XYZ file of C-alpha atoms in Angstrom:
709
model
C -12.871 -18.282 29.098
C -12.557 -17.324 25.445
C -9.008 -16.053 26.068
C -8.088 -19.337 27.739
C -9.404 -21.376 24.807
C -7.463 -19.244 22.320
C -4.325 -19.629 24.434
C -4.759 -23.423 24.519
C -5.238 -23.519 20.759
C -2.082 -21.464 20.251
C -0.083 -23.756 22.527
C -1.452 -26.835 20.738
C -0.620 -25.430 17.305
C 2.915 -24.601 18.417
C 3.312 -28.107 19.821
C 1.997 -29.641 16.605
C 4.408 -27.551 14.540
C 7.337 -28.557 16.728
C 6.264 -32.199 16.627
C 6.099 -32.408 12.855
C 8.712 -35.017 12.009
C 9.440 -37.784 9.520
C 5.977 -39.367 9.784
C 4.243 -36.011 9.167
C 6.614 -34.618 6.591
C 7.982 -37.456 4.447
C 5.913 -39.073 1.658
C 3.804 -41.921 3.001
C 5.057 -44.419 0.428
C 8.678 -43.633 1.371
C 8.147 -43.548 5.144
C 6.283 -46.861 5.085
C 9.067 -48.834 3.393
C 12.193 -46.880 4.376
C 14.215 -46.795 7.578
C 13.278 -43.659 9.576
C 16.887 -43.405 10.732
C 17.813 -42.389 7.170
C 15.157 -39.688 6.890
C 15.558 -36.218 8.345
C 13.385 -33.102 8.222
C 14.862 -29.678 7.521
C 12.617 -26.610 7.030
C 9.551 -28.623 5.985
C 11.701 -30.618 3.567
C 12.091 -34.382 3.889
C 15.648 -35.595 3.264
C 16.364 -39.248 2.535
C 20.038 -40.165 3.079
C 20.894 -43.149 0.861
C 24.275 -44.104 2.306
C 24.259 -47.875 1.741
C 23.926 -47.832 -2.080
C 26.200 -46.247 -4.649
C 24.817 -45.163 -7.994
C 25.728 -43.015 -10.951
C 24.225 -39.536 -11.039
C 21.523 -40.609 -13.479
C 20.603 -43.709 -11.466
C 20.457 -41.709 -8.230
C 18.356 -38.987 -9.864
C 15.875 -41.566 -11.221
C 15.614 -43.256 -7.827
C 14.674 -39.948 -6.175
C 12.212 -39.072 -8.951
C 10.540 -42.477 -8.643
C 9.412 -41.437 -5.154
C 8.349 -37.948 -6.267
C 11.472 -36.019 -5.273
C 14.801 -34.858 -6.655
C 18.426 -35.159 -5.697
C 19.001 -32.755 -2.820
C 19.240 -29.039 -3.692
C 21.537 -27.272 -1.195
C 20.857 -23.739 -2.438
C 22.000 -22.144 0.836
C 25.065 -22.500 3.015
C 22.845 -23.428 5.964
C 21.401 -26.484 4.200
C 24.781 -27.435 2.728
C 26.378 -27.393 6.202
C 23.452 -29.335 7.669
C 23.835 -32.097 5.070
C 27.574 -32.413 5.672
C 27.043 -32.509 9.441
C 24.413 -35.263 9.184
C 26.595 -37.364 6.896
C 29.577 -37.247 9.248
C 28.007 -37.071 12.701
C 24.897 -39.200 12.284
C 25.731 -41.623 9.480
C 29.467 -41.876 10.034
C 30.522 -41.380 6.425
C 32.927 -38.956 4.763
C 32.196 -40.168 1.224
C 31.300 -37.747 -1.526
C 27.570 -37.536 -2.170
C 25.607 -36.567 -5.294
C 23.602 -33.345 -5.155
C 21.046 -32.219 -7.750
C 23.273 -29.900 -9.797
C 24.698 -30.296 -13.312
C 25.690 -28.518 -16.539
C 24.666 -31.291 -18.936
C 22.654 -28.988 -21.211
C 25.116 -26.107 -21.542
C 28.783 -26.278 -20.535
C 29.602 -24.157 -17.435
C 25.966 -23.140 -16.970
C 24.959 -25.108 -13.922
C 21.315 -25.681 -13.136
C 19.529 -27.360 -10.237
C 17.414 -30.464 -10.819
C 14.263 -28.341 -10.465
C 15.537 -26.238 -13.435
C 16.240 -23.170 -11.286
C 19.432 -21.173 -11.869
C 22.475 -21.380 -9.632
C 22.972 -18.348 -7.362
C 24.894 -19.356 -4.196
C 27.472 -22.096 -4.733
C 30.273 -23.862 -2.892
C 32.538 -25.163 -5.658
C 36.107 -26.075 -4.784
C 38.877 -24.235 -6.618
C 39.086 -25.312 -10.264
C 35.598 -26.853 -10.277
C 32.215 -25.658 -11.503
C 32.239 -22.688 -13.923
C 35.998 -22.320 -13.241
C 36.816 -25.840 -14.424
C 39.176 -25.315 -17.365
C 40.689 -28.788 -17.329
C 40.632 -30.960 -20.437
C 38.069 -33.273 -18.792
C 35.680 -30.416 -17.979
C 33.519 -31.233 -20.980
C 32.577 -34.637 -19.556
C 32.491 -33.720 -15.854
C 28.942 -32.410 -15.814
C 27.526 -33.608 -12.489
C 28.262 -32.357 -8.985
C 29.060 -34.117 -5.704
C 29.634 -32.662 -2.239
C 32.612 -33.656 -0.093
C 31.211 -33.877 3.448
C 34.612 -33.244 5.048
C 36.162 -29.823 5.481
C 34.003 -27.015 4.131
C 31.545 -29.314 2.309
C 32.942 -28.184 -1.059
C 31.487 -29.252 -4.408
C 33.387 -31.122 -7.144
C 32.671 -31.966 -10.809
C 32.462 -35.618 -11.885
C 31.376 -37.637 -14.925
C 27.682 -38.461 -14.685
C 27.853 -42.085 -15.777
C 30.133 -45.072 -16.363
C 30.745 -44.342 -20.054
C 32.141 -40.853 -19.347
C 34.178 -42.014 -16.364
C 36.288 -44.421 -18.425
C 38.203 -41.478 -19.891
C 39.012 -39.994 -16.482
C 39.343 -43.317 -14.628
C 37.049 -42.096 -11.883
C 34.274 -44.039 -10.161
C 30.919 -42.433 -11.001
C 28.998 -44.406 -8.376
C 28.372 -42.466 -5.166
C 25.967 -42.308 -2.262
C 23.262 -39.674 -2.574
C 20.497 -37.700 -0.825
C 16.928 -37.259 -2.063
C 14.720 -34.368 -1.051
C 10.957 -33.985 -1.044
C 9.229 -30.600 -0.673
C 6.104 -31.496 1.219
C 2.971 -30.280 2.844
C 1.055 -32.332 5.424
C 2.770 -35.542 4.387
C 1.893 -35.334 0.678
C 4.113 -34.343 -2.221
C 3.268 -30.894 -3.587
C 2.126 -31.305 -7.175
C 4.076 -28.285 -8.367
C 7.326 -29.593 -6.857
C 7.072 -33.158 -8.114
C 9.349 -33.422 -11.155
C 8.394 -35.309 -14.288
C 4.977 -36.038 -12.839
C 3.835 -37.439 -16.167
C 6.189 -40.414 -15.798
C 4.788 -41.406 -12.412
C 2.297 -44.306 -12.151
C -1.258 -43.642 -10.980
C -0.937 -44.123 -7.222
C -4.726 -44.447 -6.849
C -4.466 -47.852 -8.535
C -2.975 -50.662 -6.477
C -1.782 -54.190 -7.193
C -4.834 -55.611 -5.409
C -7.421 -53.662 -7.397
C -5.650 -53.764 -10.775
C -3.910 -57.126 -11.252
C -6.091 -60.103 -12.337
C -7.017 -62.537 -9.528
C -5.202 -65.393 -11.212
C -1.975 -63.396 -11.328
C -2.379 -62.337 -7.686
C -2.853 -65.975 -6.701
C 0.304 -67.227 -8.404
C 2.776 -64.321 -8.197
C 4.352 -62.712 -5.142
C 3.164 -59.090 -4.812
C 6.787 -57.928 -4.627
C 7.086 -58.601 -8.372
C 3.926 -56.682 -9.295
C 3.669 -52.941 -10.010
C 0.922 -50.726 -11.421
C 1.327 -48.233 -14.251
C -1.644 -46.277 -15.621
C -4.270 -48.944 -14.795
C -1.988 -51.668 -16.156
C -0.630 -54.461 -13.970
C 3.082 -55.047 -14.576
C 4.763 -58.347 -13.620
C 8.584 -58.339 -13.400
C 9.792 -61.921 -14.003
C 13.333 -61.814 -12.639
C 14.050 -65.322 -11.369
C 13.555 -67.133 -14.685
C 15.191 -66.541 -18.063
C 13.376 -67.544 -21.227
C 13.490 -67.026 -24.967
C 11.253 -64.297 -26.367
C 8.602 -66.748 -27.529
C 8.568 -68.715 -24.275
C 8.363 -65.498 -22.248
C 5.523 -64.161 -24.390
C 3.611 -67.448 -24.070
C 3.989 -67.262 -20.298
C 2.498 -63.755 -20.246
C -0.359 -64.708 -22.619
C -1.237 -67.734 -20.498
C -2.384 -65.307 -17.819
C -4.254 -63.036 -20.221
C -1.466 -60.529 -20.850
C 1.453 -59.820 -23.166
C 5.073 -58.877 -22.838
C 5.312 -55.255 -21.650
C 4.434 -52.538 -24.182
C 6.397 -49.355 -23.296
C 4.873 -47.175 -26.018
C 5.855 -43.872 -24.392
C 9.045 -42.490 -22.909
C 7.534 -42.146 -19.394
C 6.397 -45.771 -19.451
C 9.798 -46.959 -20.706
C 11.571 -44.885 -18.037
C 9.326 -46.368 -15.352
C 10.130 -49.957 -16.359
C 13.873 -49.278 -16.597
C 13.867 -47.480 -13.251
C 11.998 -50.312 -11.497
C 14.415 -52.909 -12.866
C 17.506 -50.927 -11.986
C 16.617 -49.185 -8.746
C 13.813 -51.188 -7.119
C 14.833 -54.710 -8.129
C 18.571 -54.001 -8.509
C 18.619 -55.854 -11.870
C 21.036 -54.528 -14.458
C 20.406 -56.951 -17.297
C 18.353 -56.869 -20.477
C 14.652 -57.776 -20.294
C 12.296 -58.768 -23.103
C 9.572 -56.301 -24.067
C 6.695 -57.021 -26.455
C 8.167 -55.674 -29.705
C 9.337 -57.555 -32.823
C 9.639 -57.515 -36.616
C 9.082 -61.225 -37.238
C 6.331 -60.630 -39.860
C 8.150 -58.068 -42.012
C 11.832 -57.165 -41.751
C 12.460 -53.685 -40.269
C 8.743 -53.129 -39.587
C 8.384 -53.411 -35.848
C 4.994 -53.957 -34.250
C 3.861 -54.356 -30.650
C 2.501 -57.639 -29.349
C -1.036 -56.141 -29.401
C -0.509 -55.562 -33.170
C -0.395 -51.766 -32.812
C 2.134 -49.787 -34.845
C 5.375 -48.430 -33.457
C 5.171 -44.638 -33.046
C 7.697 -43.778 -30.334
C 10.958 -45.783 -30.235
C 14.072 -45.995 -28.058
C 16.432 -48.147 -30.130
C 20.162 -47.991 -29.455
C 22.325 -46.902 -32.419
C 22.559 -49.677 -35.031
C 19.427 -51.424 -33.779
C 15.798 -51.412 -34.867
C 14.764 -50.501 -38.442
C 18.294 -49.359 -39.363
C 19.974 -52.752 -38.901
C 21.596 -54.530 -41.834
C 23.561 -57.717 -42.491
C 22.738 -61.459 -42.355
C 22.895 -61.876 -38.598
C 21.020 -58.644 -37.966
C 18.160 -59.815 -40.191
C 17.656 -62.774 -37.847
C 17.522 -60.562 -34.751
C 13.795 -59.884 -34.728
C 12.903 -59.523 -31.022
C 13.586 -56.591 -28.723
C 14.965 -56.328 -25.189
C 15.417 -53.248 -22.997
C 18.704 -52.478 -21.234
C 17.823 -50.724 -17.916
C 21.452 -49.874 -17.218
C 21.822 -47.955 -20.487
C 18.980 -45.423 -20.279
C 16.383 -48.073 -21.129
C 17.629 -48.361 -24.723
C 16.295 -51.195 -26.899
C 18.420 -53.861 -28.603
C 17.629 -56.509 -31.255
C 18.176 -60.178 -30.386
C 17.331 -63.569 -31.810
C 13.966 -64.768 -30.592
C 14.825 -68.441 -30.011
C 17.660 -70.803 -29.275
C 19.215 -72.144 -32.448
C 22.552 -73.072 -33.977
C 23.222 -69.483 -35.020
C 22.627 -68.225 -31.494
C 25.185 -70.770 -30.264
C 27.691 -69.857 -33.021
C 27.432 -66.129 -32.298
C 27.684 -66.668 -28.521
C 24.423 -64.768 -28.035
C 22.088 -65.879 -25.256
C 18.427 -65.547 -26.248
C 17.237 -66.355 -22.723
C 16.473 -63.249 -20.713
C 14.386 -61.980 -17.837
C 11.144 -60.398 -18.994
C 8.238 -58.131 -18.089
C 4.569 -59.048 -18.541
C 1.668 -56.636 -18.499
C -2.029 -57.280 -17.950
C -4.918 -54.939 -18.731
C -7.482 -54.458 -15.967
C -9.929 -56.899 -17.561
C -7.400 -59.695 -17.998
C -8.396 -63.035 -16.502
C -5.657 -65.468 -15.647
C -6.337 -69.003 -16.786
C -3.302 -70.668 -15.326
C -4.196 -74.042 -13.816
C -2.366 -73.667 -10.565
C -2.843 -76.616 -8.295
C -1.346 -75.966 -4.920
C -1.721 -78.707 -2.375
C -0.825 -76.185 0.293
C -3.297 -73.406 -0.564
C -5.377 -74.220 2.480
C -2.307 -73.496 4.565
C -1.585 -70.050 3.114
C -5.108 -68.611 2.747
C -5.336 -65.061 4.031
C -1.556 -64.736 3.892
C -1.210 -61.240 5.447
C -3.258 -62.248 8.527
C -1.302 -65.452 9.061
C 2.013 -63.649 8.612
C 1.020 -60.982 11.130
C -0.032 -63.607 13.669
C 2.901 -65.973 13.204
C 6.046 -64.121 12.142
C 7.978 -62.461 14.988
C 7.579 -58.701 15.132
C 11.271 -58.099 14.539
C 11.197 -60.204 11.368
C 8.164 -58.297 10.088
C 9.875 -54.976 10.785
C 13.034 -55.957 8.930
C 11.693 -58.053 6.033
C 8.080 -56.979 5.454
C 5.426 -59.278 3.970
C 6.799 -59.718 0.431
C 8.995 -62.744 1.047
C 7.293 -64.229 4.126
C 5.045 -67.309 4.175
C 3.504 -69.380 6.987
C 3.237 -73.149 7.368
C 2.008 -74.883 10.550
C 2.658 -71.884 12.827
C 6.186 -71.500 11.448
C 7.258 -68.355 9.616
C 9.459 -68.736 6.522
C 11.520 -66.095 4.732
C 12.350 -66.811 1.091
C 15.685 -65.150 0.312
C 15.262 -65.081 -3.456
C 16.699 -61.649 -4.232
C 20.325 -62.290 -3.190
C 22.547 -65.358 -3.581
C 24.809 -66.279 -0.681
C 27.181 -69.023 0.420
C 25.804 -71.486 2.971
C 27.593 -69.707 5.818
C 26.395 -66.259 4.720
C 22.825 -67.525 4.366
C 22.956 -69.165 7.797
C 24.247 -65.915 9.333
C 21.478 -63.977 7.622
C 18.836 -66.206 9.201
C 20.499 -66.167 12.625
C 20.784 -62.372 12.585
C 16.963 -62.253 13.040
C 16.872 -65.144 15.518
C 16.085 -67.967 13.083
C 17.833 -70.765 11.205
C 17.979 -71.979 7.654
C 14.773 -73.900 6.872
C 14.455 -77.380 8.395
C 12.169 -79.455 6.114
C 12.042 -82.545 8.335
C 8.861 -83.894 6.697
C 7.751 -84.517 3.123
C 4.758 -82.195 3.615
C 6.929 -79.231 4.606
C 9.493 -80.014 1.905
C 6.708 -80.015 -0.717
C 5.388 -76.702 0.604
C 8.791 -75.002 0.386
C 9.500 -76.362 -3.098
C 6.047 -75.271 -4.281
C 6.507 -71.738 -2.931
C 9.911 -71.409 -4.609
C 8.571 -72.700 -7.907
C 5.131 -71.093 -8.118
C 5.097 -68.084 -5.781
C 8.610 -66.784 -6.483
C 9.294 -68.348 -9.921
C 12.643 -69.761 -8.738
C 14.199 -72.290 -11.101
C 17.418 -72.989 -9.195
C 18.449 -74.661 -5.948
C 18.106 -72.967 -2.532
C 19.979 -73.655 0.708
C 18.235 -75.503 3.549
C 19.624 -75.978 7.072
C 21.264 -79.379 6.639
C 24.948 -80.289 6.462
C 27.544 -82.994 7.024
C 30.437 -80.716 7.977
C 31.340 -82.566 11.202
C 30.971 -86.161 10.006
C 30.963 -86.925 6.298
C 28.456 -89.777 6.637
C 26.225 -88.134 9.256
C 24.055 -85.185 8.281
C 22.579 -82.967 11.001
C 20.079 -80.110 10.952
C 21.013 -76.535 11.881
C 19.240 -76.971 15.246
C 21.679 -79.883 15.951
C 18.991 -82.583 15.664
C 19.700 -85.768 13.747
C 18.277 -86.371 10.291
C 15.454 -88.927 10.404
C 13.545 -88.378 7.156
C 15.592 -87.511 4.048
C 14.936 -86.565 0.424
C 18.332 -86.698 -1.281
C 18.557 -87.057 -5.035
C 20.268 -90.216 -6.248
C 24.031 -90.161 -5.584
C 23.783 -87.362 -2.992
C 23.870 -87.275 0.802
C 25.403 -90.190 2.704
C 25.406 -92.139 -0.583
C 27.562 -89.584 -2.379
C 30.461 -91.667 -3.695
C 31.930 -88.974 -5.944
C 35.534 -87.802 -5.541
C 34.219 -84.381 -4.500
C 32.002 -85.798 -1.723
C 34.487 -84.797 0.946
C 34.043 -81.154 0.052
C 30.299 -81.094 -0.637
C 28.997 -80.825 2.907
C 26.017 -78.435 2.629
C 22.578 -79.161 1.222
C 20.344 -77.280 -1.209
C 16.819 -78.067 -2.443
C 15.913 -78.137 -6.156
C 12.310 -76.928 -6.633
C 12.245 -78.177 -10.237
C 13.238 -81.728 -9.224
C 10.302 -82.328 -6.880
C 12.233 -80.627 -4.058
C 15.033 -83.222 -3.985
C 18.195 -82.363 -2.048
C 21.676 -81.973 -3.535
C 25.142 -81.717 -1.947
C 27.123 -78.556 -2.617
C 30.233 -76.831 -1.348
C 29.567 -74.609 1.644
C 31.732 -71.623 0.710
C 33.388 -69.990 -2.265
C 36.927 -71.253 -1.756
C 39.462 -71.635 -4.571
C 38.631 -75.346 -4.786
C 35.011 -74.535 -5.616
C 36.155 -72.458 -8.565
C 38.554 -75.161 -9.716
C 35.761 -77.767 -9.615
C 33.391 -75.495 -11.511
C 30.933 -75.251 -8.631
C 29.331 -71.942 -7.634
C 28.173 -72.225 -4.014
C 26.107 -68.999 -3.922
C 22.417 -69.808 -3.929
C 19.074 -68.472 -2.814
C 18.007 -69.625 0.659
C 15.064 -70.079 3.029
C 15.001 -69.017 6.696
C 12.509 -70.157 9.302
C 11.384 -68.493 12.551
C 9.147 -69.416 15.458
C 6.998 -66.802 17.192
C 9.090 -65.144 19.893
C 12.411 -66.307 18.407
C 13.501 -63.085 16.797
C 15.841 -60.739 18.573
C 16.026 -57.263 17.093
C 18.032 -54.098 17.602
C 15.046 -52.578 19.428
C 14.590 -55.398 21.947
C 18.254 -56.333 22.380
C 20.468 -53.227 22.197
C 20.518 -50.960 25.302
C 18.547 -47.728 24.850
C 21.553 -45.449 25.279
C 23.448 -47.313 22.573
C 20.463 -47.020 20.203
C 20.188 -43.305 20.936
C 23.917 -42.784 20.409
C 24.220 -44.302 16.924
C 21.934 -44.951 13.971
C 20.441 -48.466 13.731
C 22.461 -48.951 10.516
C 25.537 -49.606 12.683
C 23.827 -52.066 15.063
C 23.338 -55.789 14.469
C 21.992 -58.638 16.605
C 23.349 -62.170 16.801
C 22.093 -64.746 19.350
C 20.764 -62.190 21.905
C 23.915 -60.064 21.657
C 23.924 -56.507 20.316
C 26.923 -55.546 18.171
C 27.946 -52.008 17.290
C 30.161 -51.695 14.197
C 32.376 -48.614 14.474
C 33.594 -48.371 10.894
C 34.057 -44.628 10.406
C 36.432 -43.945 13.345
C 39.813 -45.484 14.091
C 41.252 -45.860 17.575
C 43.986 -47.743 19.378
C 42.967 -50.966 21.140
C 42.897 -49.225 24.521
C 40.819 -46.307 23.246
C 38.393 -48.649 21.480
C 38.012 -50.810 24.587
C 37.233 -47.739 26.718
C 34.665 -46.530 24.188
C 32.819 -49.865 24.358
C 32.942 -49.938 28.165
C 31.520 -46.413 28.348
C 28.063 -47.759 27.470
C 28.365 -50.968 29.485
C 29.850 -53.171 26.766
C 33.219 -54.477 25.646
C 35.080 -55.205 22.442
C 33.475 -58.095 20.534
C 34.218 -61.638 21.725
C 33.996 -64.010 18.724
C 34.447 -67.216 20.709
C 33.011 -69.448 17.980
C 33.561 -69.821 14.268
C 29.932 -69.020 13.522
C 30.096 -65.690 15.371
C 33.507 -64.856 13.892
C 32.166 -65.573 10.394
C 29.107 -63.413 11.117
C 31.204 -60.420 12.196
C 33.590 -60.764 9.252
C 30.672 -61.137 6.832
C 28.954 -58.006 8.194
C 32.130 -55.935 7.834
C 32.884 -57.195 4.348
C 29.443 -57.591 2.785
C 27.149 -55.185 4.672
C 29.495 -52.307 5.550
C 31.737 -52.805 2.527
C 35.061 -52.637 4.378
C 37.989 -55.051 4.407
C 39.839 -53.055 7.086
C 41.060 -54.926 10.163
C 38.918 -54.439 13.284
C 39.840 -54.782 16.961
C 38.232 -57.677 18.874
C 38.378 -58.147 22.664
C 41.389 -60.490 22.883
C 44.920 -59.867 24.218
C 47.928 -61.392 26.007
C 48.946 -58.276 27.955
C 49.194 -60.081 31.310
C 51.169 -63.155 30.239
C 52.996 -63.516 26.936
C 51.334 -66.008 24.510
C 48.464 -66.643 26.976
C 45.549 -64.929 25.304
C 42.405 -64.106 27.271
C 39.116 -62.475 26.311
C 38.045 -59.072 27.614
C 35.589 -60.805 29.985
C 38.611 -62.687 31.460
C 37.529 -66.057 30.039
C 40.176 -68.345 28.559
C 40.724 -68.802 24.850
C 39.378 -72.129 23.545
C 38.445 -71.823 19.858
C 40.845 -69.565 17.916
C 41.349 -68.254 14.397
C 44.900 -66.854 14.387
C 46.693 -66.453 11.082
C 49.961 -68.398 10.686
C 52.719 -66.647 12.660
C 50.249 -64.808 14.912
C 48.906 -65.526 18.391
C 50.707 -68.145 20.471
C 52.625 -69.104 17.326
C 54.143 -65.623 16.951
C 57.929 -66.065 17.169
C 58.914 -62.705 15.755
C 61.093 -60.331 17.761
C 58.187 -57.898 18.089
C 55.780 -60.461 19.592
C 56.409 -59.260 23.161
C 54.892 -55.889 22.314
C 52.175 -57.130 19.929
C 49.635 -58.012 22.586
C 46.264 -57.042 21.080
C 44.253 -58.796 18.388
C 42.426 -57.579 15.282
C 40.292 -59.514 12.803
C 40.838 -59.235 9.037
C 37.426 -59.617 7.331
C 39.051 -59.743 3.914
C 41.198 -62.739 4.902
C 38.547 -65.226 6.098
C 38.223 -63.413 9.428
C 41.731 -64.453 10.526
C 43.245 -62.825 13.638
C 46.526 -60.889 13.762
C 48.673 -59.486 16.624
C 49.287 -55.751 16.880
C 50.615 -53.219 19.350
C 47.872 -51.974 21.617
C 48.839 -48.279 21.587
C 50.752 -45.748 19.517
C 54.417 -45.368 20.419
C 57.787 -44.749 18.846
C 58.251 -48.410 17.943
C 54.912 -48.555 16.118
C 56.078 -45.552 14.088
C 59.431 -47.215 13.312
C 57.813 -50.544 12.319
C 55.077 -48.708 10.405
C 52.519 -50.764 12.296
C 49.414 -48.565 12.655
C 47.628 -49.472 15.893
C 44.577 -47.338 15.068
C 41.789 -49.484 13.640
C 38.039 -49.713 13.310
C 36.408 -51.875 15.983
C 33.315 -53.793 17.096
C 31.593 -53.403 20.482
C 29.174 -55.886 21.984
C 26.418 -55.361 24.566
C 23.999 -57.657 26.352
C 20.419 -56.755 27.290
C 21.350 -55.998 30.883
C 24.245 -53.796 29.813
C 24.327 -50.214 30.964
C 22.212 -47.868 28.885
């Protein structure tokens, strides 16, 4: 009996050891917000592959450190080979990737990010300690080339150094975390003193008044201090400071290097904001004597050269307030505190984003009257009950709100054209918001203004693209109630009315609606109109289609979810790292029960082009499932349906009168040219070599739910 129990325990322990994966091994804070597809476990080490963002070495290193790790340390050939294999085979990229190795402190003496010495290495010829080129002195950081033998190459660490060598210092990167039972080992966590106290949370640190009026996405905790990043409004120093004080706080007081690094890192890497932000430091009382907003003296400083107490000159003496530049190592710069004639004459803009901080005992006194508060009480519960599961999985709670059993996503971190915003909403099974009543319109405007601090217009799902005098909602229903500002909508008599077909809401003008151009065409630029705005999506329970509930299982198992997208119940697979002929690409799609993509409508064609260009960052032509192989100039789709809507470029398709048209039977989309279609030869042959027409292209497959797999 005893022997049997011991045997069972041994079997269980072996099973547990084999089962230890991302959830057991990666830090909880990272696993909870990151995509598991980009996390791998190797020898009790969690690896986070960041292949969709490109950063300088310093930015990448700070991003890894913010989560308690370092840039990856491939100290053995086995790990180096594993990383290269994952990059190519799993993530489909052959880009160079930063690793945690540099010789910044002493030329030609390379050290790992954990300060250990270099023993095994994999430098390419003429790189590393053998780099005797003129640029060697500024090429201090190391990247791995995933192709070939996964060799290492020297590069400048940041943008300033790269200007001399004309190289791009921004690369993808890999973070690593040495872990034990899902928690970061204290002895392996670098620069632990700069990390915030994780035992304090936004809910138990930030004042109730701040929590009630600010979205939690913009709140962080540092050493028992609640930090509010105000990124959607730009104010003068005095106006920003008054806003912070109104809630019982001050502008941020980064009195130590770790605190300053934390703020700069959050701005740059978490919020993706690379612009100066006000901090609570000034010398308005006595020139060159800087004091903090809590009247404490300046002990540690991080002024850029020529700024701070050393400034001189007439203009410099009027620059009394300080802003931090997150993109330049968090350095501080002097600026004028207010708008005035001198600010206009010197072309300096004293309006900036800013950071507030609140001590634990702060009590917000903001008089926030929200007619809709009864609707959004217990926000997390309502969101969980109302928002479709797929939307929750993709977007999280930060930007979601509920009104009358309808889930709304506030897209206030990225500006898009109307078409891009509409595609973004449709990709999760929704539409742009449809405020068909004054009550809903007021709710949306209030959320933009008070919850997300938005001071600019945001797209809603209303347009007059088909009939200039007749506006329709995105769900194709007619407009009954309207809330256009004077001179907008059907009453727009301006010369530009014929081009201003899409509608945006202004939260600062009582939620009134304004006409704008739908896309960023040349005419928009000529008329001085920028059509990229924030936007609001709406979803009904059960609407959302996701990769998990739409794409066939075998397709999901074959490729990472990064390369799968959903549009109107159709699963699309973007094959952007391999090039094939039309015939080869078509066979590859059919292998898993699909076919090459069939963009039979402008909205779908725009969606596919937008994904290639804006999400995958490629302007390479991609095969779609259209050809005229059976009868010249009669194009049919891969599912044998006839061509109705089309998007051929001039001189292509049925209008192709070139000599080569009889052999250019297959169609590719150009995402960099408005998604236009072009004819090409379907396979490689001698003529394609002579005409230098390369028939090997990236491609898009599509699958339905009942597809094989």
